[in-house]
PDB file of C-alpha atoms in Angstrom:
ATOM      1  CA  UNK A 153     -14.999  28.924  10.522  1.00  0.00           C
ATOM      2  CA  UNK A 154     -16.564  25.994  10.026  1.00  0.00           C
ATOM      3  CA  UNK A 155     -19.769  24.495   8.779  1.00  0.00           C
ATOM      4  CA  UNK A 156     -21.732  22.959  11.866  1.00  0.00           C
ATOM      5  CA  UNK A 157     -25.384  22.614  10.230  1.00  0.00           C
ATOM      6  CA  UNK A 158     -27.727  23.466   7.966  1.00  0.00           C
ATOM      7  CA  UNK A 159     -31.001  25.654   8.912  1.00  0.00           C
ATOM      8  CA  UNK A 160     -34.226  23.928   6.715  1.00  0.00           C
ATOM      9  CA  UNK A 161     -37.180  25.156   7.678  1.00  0.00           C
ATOM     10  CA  UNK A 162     -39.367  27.198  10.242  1.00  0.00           C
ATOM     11  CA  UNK A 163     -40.845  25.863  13.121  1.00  0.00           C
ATOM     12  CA  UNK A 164     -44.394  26.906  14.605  1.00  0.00           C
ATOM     13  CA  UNK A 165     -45.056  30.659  14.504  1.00  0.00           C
ATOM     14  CA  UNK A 166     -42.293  32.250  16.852  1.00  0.00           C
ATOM     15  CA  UNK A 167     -39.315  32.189  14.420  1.00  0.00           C
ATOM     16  CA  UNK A 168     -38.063  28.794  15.726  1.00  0.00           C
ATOM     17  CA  UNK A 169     -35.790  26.832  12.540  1.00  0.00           C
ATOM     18  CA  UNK A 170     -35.166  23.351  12.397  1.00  0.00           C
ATOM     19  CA  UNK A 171     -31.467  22.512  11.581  1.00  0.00           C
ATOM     20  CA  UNK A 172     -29.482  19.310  10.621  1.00  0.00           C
ATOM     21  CA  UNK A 173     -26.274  18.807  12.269  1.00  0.00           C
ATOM     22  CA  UNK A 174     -23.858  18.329  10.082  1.00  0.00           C
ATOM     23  CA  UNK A 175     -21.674  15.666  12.332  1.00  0.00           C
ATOM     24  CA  UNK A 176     -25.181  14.124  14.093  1.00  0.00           C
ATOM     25  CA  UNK A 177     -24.274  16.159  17.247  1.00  0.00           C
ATOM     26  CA  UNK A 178     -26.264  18.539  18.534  1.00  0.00           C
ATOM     27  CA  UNK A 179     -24.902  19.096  22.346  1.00  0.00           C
ATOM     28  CA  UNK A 180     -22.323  21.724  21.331  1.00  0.00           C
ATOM     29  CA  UNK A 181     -25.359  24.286  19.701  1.00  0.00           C
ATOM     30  CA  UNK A 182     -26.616  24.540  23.557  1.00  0.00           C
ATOM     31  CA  UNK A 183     -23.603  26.484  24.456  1.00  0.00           C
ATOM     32  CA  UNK A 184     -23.110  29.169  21.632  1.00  0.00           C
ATOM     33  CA  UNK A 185     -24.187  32.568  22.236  1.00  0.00           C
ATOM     34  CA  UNK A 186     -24.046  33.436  18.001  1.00  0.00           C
ATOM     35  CA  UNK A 187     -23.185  32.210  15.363  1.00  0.00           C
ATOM     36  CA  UNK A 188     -22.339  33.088  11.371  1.00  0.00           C
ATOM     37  CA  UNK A 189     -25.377  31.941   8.914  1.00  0.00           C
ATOM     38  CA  UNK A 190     -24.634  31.892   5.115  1.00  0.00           C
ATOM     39  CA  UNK A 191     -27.473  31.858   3.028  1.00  0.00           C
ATOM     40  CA  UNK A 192     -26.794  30.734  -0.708  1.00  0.00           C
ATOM     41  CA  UNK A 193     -28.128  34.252  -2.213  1.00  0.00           C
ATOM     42  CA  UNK A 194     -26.085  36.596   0.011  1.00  0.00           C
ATOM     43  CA  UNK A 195     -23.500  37.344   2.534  1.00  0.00           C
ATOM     44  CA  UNK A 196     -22.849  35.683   5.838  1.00  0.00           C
ATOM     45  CA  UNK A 197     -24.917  37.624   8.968  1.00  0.00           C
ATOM     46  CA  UNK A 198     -23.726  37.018  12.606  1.00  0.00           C
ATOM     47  CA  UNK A 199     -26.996  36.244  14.770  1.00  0.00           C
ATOM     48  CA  UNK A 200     -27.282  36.042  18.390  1.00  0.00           C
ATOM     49  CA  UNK A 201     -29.125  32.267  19.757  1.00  0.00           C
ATOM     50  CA  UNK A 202     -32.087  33.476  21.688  1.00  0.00           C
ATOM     51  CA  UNK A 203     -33.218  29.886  22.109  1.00  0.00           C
ATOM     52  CA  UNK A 204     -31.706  26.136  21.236  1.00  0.00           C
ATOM     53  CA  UNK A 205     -33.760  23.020  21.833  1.00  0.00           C
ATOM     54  CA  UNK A 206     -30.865  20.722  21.038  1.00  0.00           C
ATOM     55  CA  UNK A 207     -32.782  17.465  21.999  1.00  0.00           C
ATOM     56  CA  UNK A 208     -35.461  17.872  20.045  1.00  0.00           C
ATOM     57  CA  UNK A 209     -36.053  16.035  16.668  1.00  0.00           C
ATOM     58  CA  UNK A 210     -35.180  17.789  14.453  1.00  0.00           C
ATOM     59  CA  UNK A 211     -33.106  20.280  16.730  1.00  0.00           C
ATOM     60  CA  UNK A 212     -34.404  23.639  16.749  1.00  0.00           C
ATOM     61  CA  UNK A 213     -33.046  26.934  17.097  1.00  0.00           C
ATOM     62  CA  UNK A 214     -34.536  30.425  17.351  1.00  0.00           C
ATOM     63  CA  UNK A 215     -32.416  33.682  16.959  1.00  0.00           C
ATOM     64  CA  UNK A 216     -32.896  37.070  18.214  1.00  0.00           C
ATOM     65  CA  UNK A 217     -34.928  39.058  15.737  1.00  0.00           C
ATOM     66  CA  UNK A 218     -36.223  36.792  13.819  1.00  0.00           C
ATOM     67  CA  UNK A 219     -40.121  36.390  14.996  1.00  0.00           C
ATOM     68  CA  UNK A 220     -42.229  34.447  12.968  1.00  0.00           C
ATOM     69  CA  UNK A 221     -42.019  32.061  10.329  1.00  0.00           C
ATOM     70  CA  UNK A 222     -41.576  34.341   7.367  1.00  0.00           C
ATOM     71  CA  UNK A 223     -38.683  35.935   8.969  1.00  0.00           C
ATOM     72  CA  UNK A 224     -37.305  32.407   9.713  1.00  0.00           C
ATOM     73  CA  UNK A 225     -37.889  31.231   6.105  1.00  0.00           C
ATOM     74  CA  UNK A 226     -35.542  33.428   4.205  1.00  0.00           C
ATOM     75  CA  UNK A 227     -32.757  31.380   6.414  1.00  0.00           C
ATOM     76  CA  UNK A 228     -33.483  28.104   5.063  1.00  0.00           C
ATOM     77  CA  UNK A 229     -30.960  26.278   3.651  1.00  0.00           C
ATOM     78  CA  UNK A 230     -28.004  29.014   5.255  1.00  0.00           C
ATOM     79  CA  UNK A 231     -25.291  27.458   6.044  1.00  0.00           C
ATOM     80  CA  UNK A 232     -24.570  27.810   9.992  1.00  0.00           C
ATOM     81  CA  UNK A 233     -20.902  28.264  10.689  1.00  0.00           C
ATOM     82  CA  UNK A 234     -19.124  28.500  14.060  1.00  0.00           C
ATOM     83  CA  UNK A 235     -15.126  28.554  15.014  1.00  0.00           C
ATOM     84  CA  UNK A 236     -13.185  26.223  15.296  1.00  0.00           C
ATOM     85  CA  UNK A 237     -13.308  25.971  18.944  1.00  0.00           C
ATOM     86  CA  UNK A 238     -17.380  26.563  19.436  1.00  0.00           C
ATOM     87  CA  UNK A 239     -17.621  23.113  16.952  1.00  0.00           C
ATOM     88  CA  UNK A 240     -18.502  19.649  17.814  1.00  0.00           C
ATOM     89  CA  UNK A 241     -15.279  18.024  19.204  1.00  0.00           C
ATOM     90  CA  UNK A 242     -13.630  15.155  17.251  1.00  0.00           C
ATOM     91  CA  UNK A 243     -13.369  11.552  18.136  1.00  0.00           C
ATOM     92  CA  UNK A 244     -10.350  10.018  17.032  1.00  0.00           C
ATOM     93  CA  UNK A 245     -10.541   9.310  13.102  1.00  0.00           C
ATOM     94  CA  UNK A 246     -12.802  11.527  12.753  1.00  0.00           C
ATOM     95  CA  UNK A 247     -12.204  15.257  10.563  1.00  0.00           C
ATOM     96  CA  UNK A 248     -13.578  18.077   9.833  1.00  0.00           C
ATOM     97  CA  UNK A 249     -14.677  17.855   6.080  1.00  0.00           C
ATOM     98  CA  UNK A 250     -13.074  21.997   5.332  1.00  0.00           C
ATOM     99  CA  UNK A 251      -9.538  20.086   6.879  1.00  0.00           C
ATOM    100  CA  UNK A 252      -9.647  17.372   4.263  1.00  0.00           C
ATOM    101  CA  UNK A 253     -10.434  19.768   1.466  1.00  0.00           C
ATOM    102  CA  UNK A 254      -7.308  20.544   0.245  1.00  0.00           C
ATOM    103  CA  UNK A 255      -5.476  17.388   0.857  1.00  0.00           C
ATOM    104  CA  UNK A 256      -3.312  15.691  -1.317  1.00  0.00           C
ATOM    105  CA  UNK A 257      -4.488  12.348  -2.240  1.00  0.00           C
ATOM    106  CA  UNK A 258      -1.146  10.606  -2.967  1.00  0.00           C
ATOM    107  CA  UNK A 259      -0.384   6.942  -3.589  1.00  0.00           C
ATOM    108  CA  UNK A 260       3.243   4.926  -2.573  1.00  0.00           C
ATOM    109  CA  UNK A 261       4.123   8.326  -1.560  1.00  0.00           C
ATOM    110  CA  UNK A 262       3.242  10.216  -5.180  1.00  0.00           C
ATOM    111  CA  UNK A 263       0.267  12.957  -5.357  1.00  0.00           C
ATOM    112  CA  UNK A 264      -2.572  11.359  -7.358  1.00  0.00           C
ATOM    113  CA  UNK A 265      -4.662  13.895  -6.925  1.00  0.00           C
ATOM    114  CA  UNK A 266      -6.154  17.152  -5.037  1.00  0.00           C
ATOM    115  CA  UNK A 267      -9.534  16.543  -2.671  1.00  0.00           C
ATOM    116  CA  UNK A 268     -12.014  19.089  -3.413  1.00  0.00           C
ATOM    117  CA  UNK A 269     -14.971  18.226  -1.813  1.00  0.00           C
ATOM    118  CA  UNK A 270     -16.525  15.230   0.732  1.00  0.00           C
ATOM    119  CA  UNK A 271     -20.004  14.246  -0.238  1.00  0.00           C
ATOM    120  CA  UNK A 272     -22.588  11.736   1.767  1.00  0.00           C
ATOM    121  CA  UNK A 273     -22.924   8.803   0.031  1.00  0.00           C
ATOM    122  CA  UNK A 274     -24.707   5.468   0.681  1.00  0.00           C
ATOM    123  CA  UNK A 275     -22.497   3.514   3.299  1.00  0.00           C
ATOM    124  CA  UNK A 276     -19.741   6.559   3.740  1.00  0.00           C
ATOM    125  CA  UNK A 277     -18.988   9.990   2.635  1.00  0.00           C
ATOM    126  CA  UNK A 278     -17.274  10.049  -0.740  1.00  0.00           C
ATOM    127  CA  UNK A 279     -13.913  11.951  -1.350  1.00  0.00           C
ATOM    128  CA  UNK A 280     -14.239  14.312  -4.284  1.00  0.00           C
ATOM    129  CA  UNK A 281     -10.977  14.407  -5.684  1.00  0.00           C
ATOM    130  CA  UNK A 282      -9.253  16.060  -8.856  1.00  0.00           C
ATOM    131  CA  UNK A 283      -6.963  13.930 -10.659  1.00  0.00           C
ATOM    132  CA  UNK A 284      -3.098  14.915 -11.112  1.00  0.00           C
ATOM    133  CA  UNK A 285      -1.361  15.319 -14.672  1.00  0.00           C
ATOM    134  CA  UNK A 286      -0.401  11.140 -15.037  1.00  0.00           C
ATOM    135  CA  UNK A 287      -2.382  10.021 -12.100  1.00  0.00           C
ATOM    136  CA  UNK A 288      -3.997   7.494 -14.599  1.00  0.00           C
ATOM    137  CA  UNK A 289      -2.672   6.280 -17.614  1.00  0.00           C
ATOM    138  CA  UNK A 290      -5.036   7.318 -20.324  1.00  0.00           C
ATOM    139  CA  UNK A 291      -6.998   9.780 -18.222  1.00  0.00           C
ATOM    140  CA  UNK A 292      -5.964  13.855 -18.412  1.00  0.00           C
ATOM    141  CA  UNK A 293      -5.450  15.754 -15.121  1.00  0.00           C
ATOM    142  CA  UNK A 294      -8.268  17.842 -14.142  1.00  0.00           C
ATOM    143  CA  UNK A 295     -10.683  14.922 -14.184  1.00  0.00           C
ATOM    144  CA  UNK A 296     -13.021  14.344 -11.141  1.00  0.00           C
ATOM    145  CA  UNK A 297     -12.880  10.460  -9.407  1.00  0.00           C
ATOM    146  CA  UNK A 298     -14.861   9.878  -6.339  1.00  0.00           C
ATOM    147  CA  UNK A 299     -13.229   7.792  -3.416  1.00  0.00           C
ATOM    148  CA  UNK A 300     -15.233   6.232  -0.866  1.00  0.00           C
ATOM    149  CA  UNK A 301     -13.764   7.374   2.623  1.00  0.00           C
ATOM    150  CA  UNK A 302     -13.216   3.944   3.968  1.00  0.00           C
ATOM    151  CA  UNK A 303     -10.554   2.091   5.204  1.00  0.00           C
ATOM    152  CA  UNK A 304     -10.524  -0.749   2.716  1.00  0.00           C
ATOM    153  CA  UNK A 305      -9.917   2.187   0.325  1.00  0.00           C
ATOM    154  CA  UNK A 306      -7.805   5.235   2.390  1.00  0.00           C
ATOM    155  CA  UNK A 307      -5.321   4.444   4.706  1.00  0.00           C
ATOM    156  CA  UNK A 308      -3.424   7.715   6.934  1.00  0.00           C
ATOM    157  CA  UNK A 309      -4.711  11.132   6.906  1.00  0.00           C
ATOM    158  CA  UNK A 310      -1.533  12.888   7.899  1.00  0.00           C
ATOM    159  CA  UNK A 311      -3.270  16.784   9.095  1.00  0.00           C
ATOM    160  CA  UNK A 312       0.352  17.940   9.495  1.00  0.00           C
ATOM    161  CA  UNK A 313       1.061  17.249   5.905  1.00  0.00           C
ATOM    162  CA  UNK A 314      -2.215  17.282   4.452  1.00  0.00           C
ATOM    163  CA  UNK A 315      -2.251  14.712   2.985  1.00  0.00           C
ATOM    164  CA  UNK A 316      -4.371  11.595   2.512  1.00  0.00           C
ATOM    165  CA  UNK A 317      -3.234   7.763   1.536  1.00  0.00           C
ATOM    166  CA  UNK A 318      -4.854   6.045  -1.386  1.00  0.00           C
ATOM    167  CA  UNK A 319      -4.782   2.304  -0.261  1.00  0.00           C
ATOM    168  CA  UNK A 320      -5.599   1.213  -4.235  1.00  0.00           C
ATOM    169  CA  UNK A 321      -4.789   3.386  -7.261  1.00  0.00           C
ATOM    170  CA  UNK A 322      -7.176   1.195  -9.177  1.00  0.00           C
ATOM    171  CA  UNK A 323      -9.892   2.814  -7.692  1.00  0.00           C
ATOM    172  CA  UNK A 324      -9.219   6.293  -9.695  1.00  0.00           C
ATOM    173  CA  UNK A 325      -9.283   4.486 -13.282  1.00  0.00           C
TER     174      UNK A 325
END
């Protein structure tokens, strides 16, 4: 499953959320019959679409059951996750952030370092990335370095072999 937007707030009095798209897109809500919402104080709950209003700004989403806006307020800030297949498709370079969780970070062909997270950032998203035992001279493994996800900065992201290139180890120092 993956992450496809976050639900912030209710809209008008009929249960309608607004939701942020997590890749910009919003086309690929229109054709989803349910999807998985994980609010941060409980467990995911699978809830059928009645209604999407995918052009609208913020997009806006009502689902079954959920009727007016104190019903749609305990959703905000859930998670909204759909498969892999029901997500927004990818352009080329382009990745879903759970796929480069989990990648190697490795420099001249030597892990540097595990990515654990991608963050937005000012200019591009940011590569949260745990540092290997001798990754930097001076620095212990375990320590947390931020990469900006930029070509000037990584070079191949190899899916197959999950792993991502690290144009300049200075950056991790």
């Amino acid at each position: 499953m993956l992450v496809t937007g976050i639900i912030r707030s209710p809209h008008g009095l009929e249960g309608f959320v607004k939701i942020e798209s997590i890749s910009g897109e919003t086309v690929h809500f229109d054709g989803l019959a349910d999807v998985l919402v994980r609010p941060s104080d409980g467990p995911p709950v699978r809830l059928e679409l009645e209604a999407v209003r995918a052009n609208a700004r913020p997009p806006l989403v009502k689902f079954r059951g959920v009727d007016s806006p104190e019903a749609a307020k305990r959703f905000a800030g859930a998670e909204i996750l759909v498969s892999r297949d029901n997500a927004c498709p990818l352009d080329a370079d382009e990745f879903y952030v759970s796929d480069l969780c989990q990648c190697m970070l490795v420099h001249n062909d030597v892990s540097v370092g595990l990515i654990t997270g991608v963050l937005e950032g000012g200019e591009s998203d940011l590569l949260e990335v745990t540092l290997s035992d001798g990754a930097v001279p001076g620095i212990p493994g375990g320590e947390k370095r931020f990469v900006p996800f930029r070509k000037e900065f990584v070079g191949e992201v190899d899916m197959k072999a999950k792993t991502v290139a690290l144009m300049h180890r200075w950056i991790l120092e």
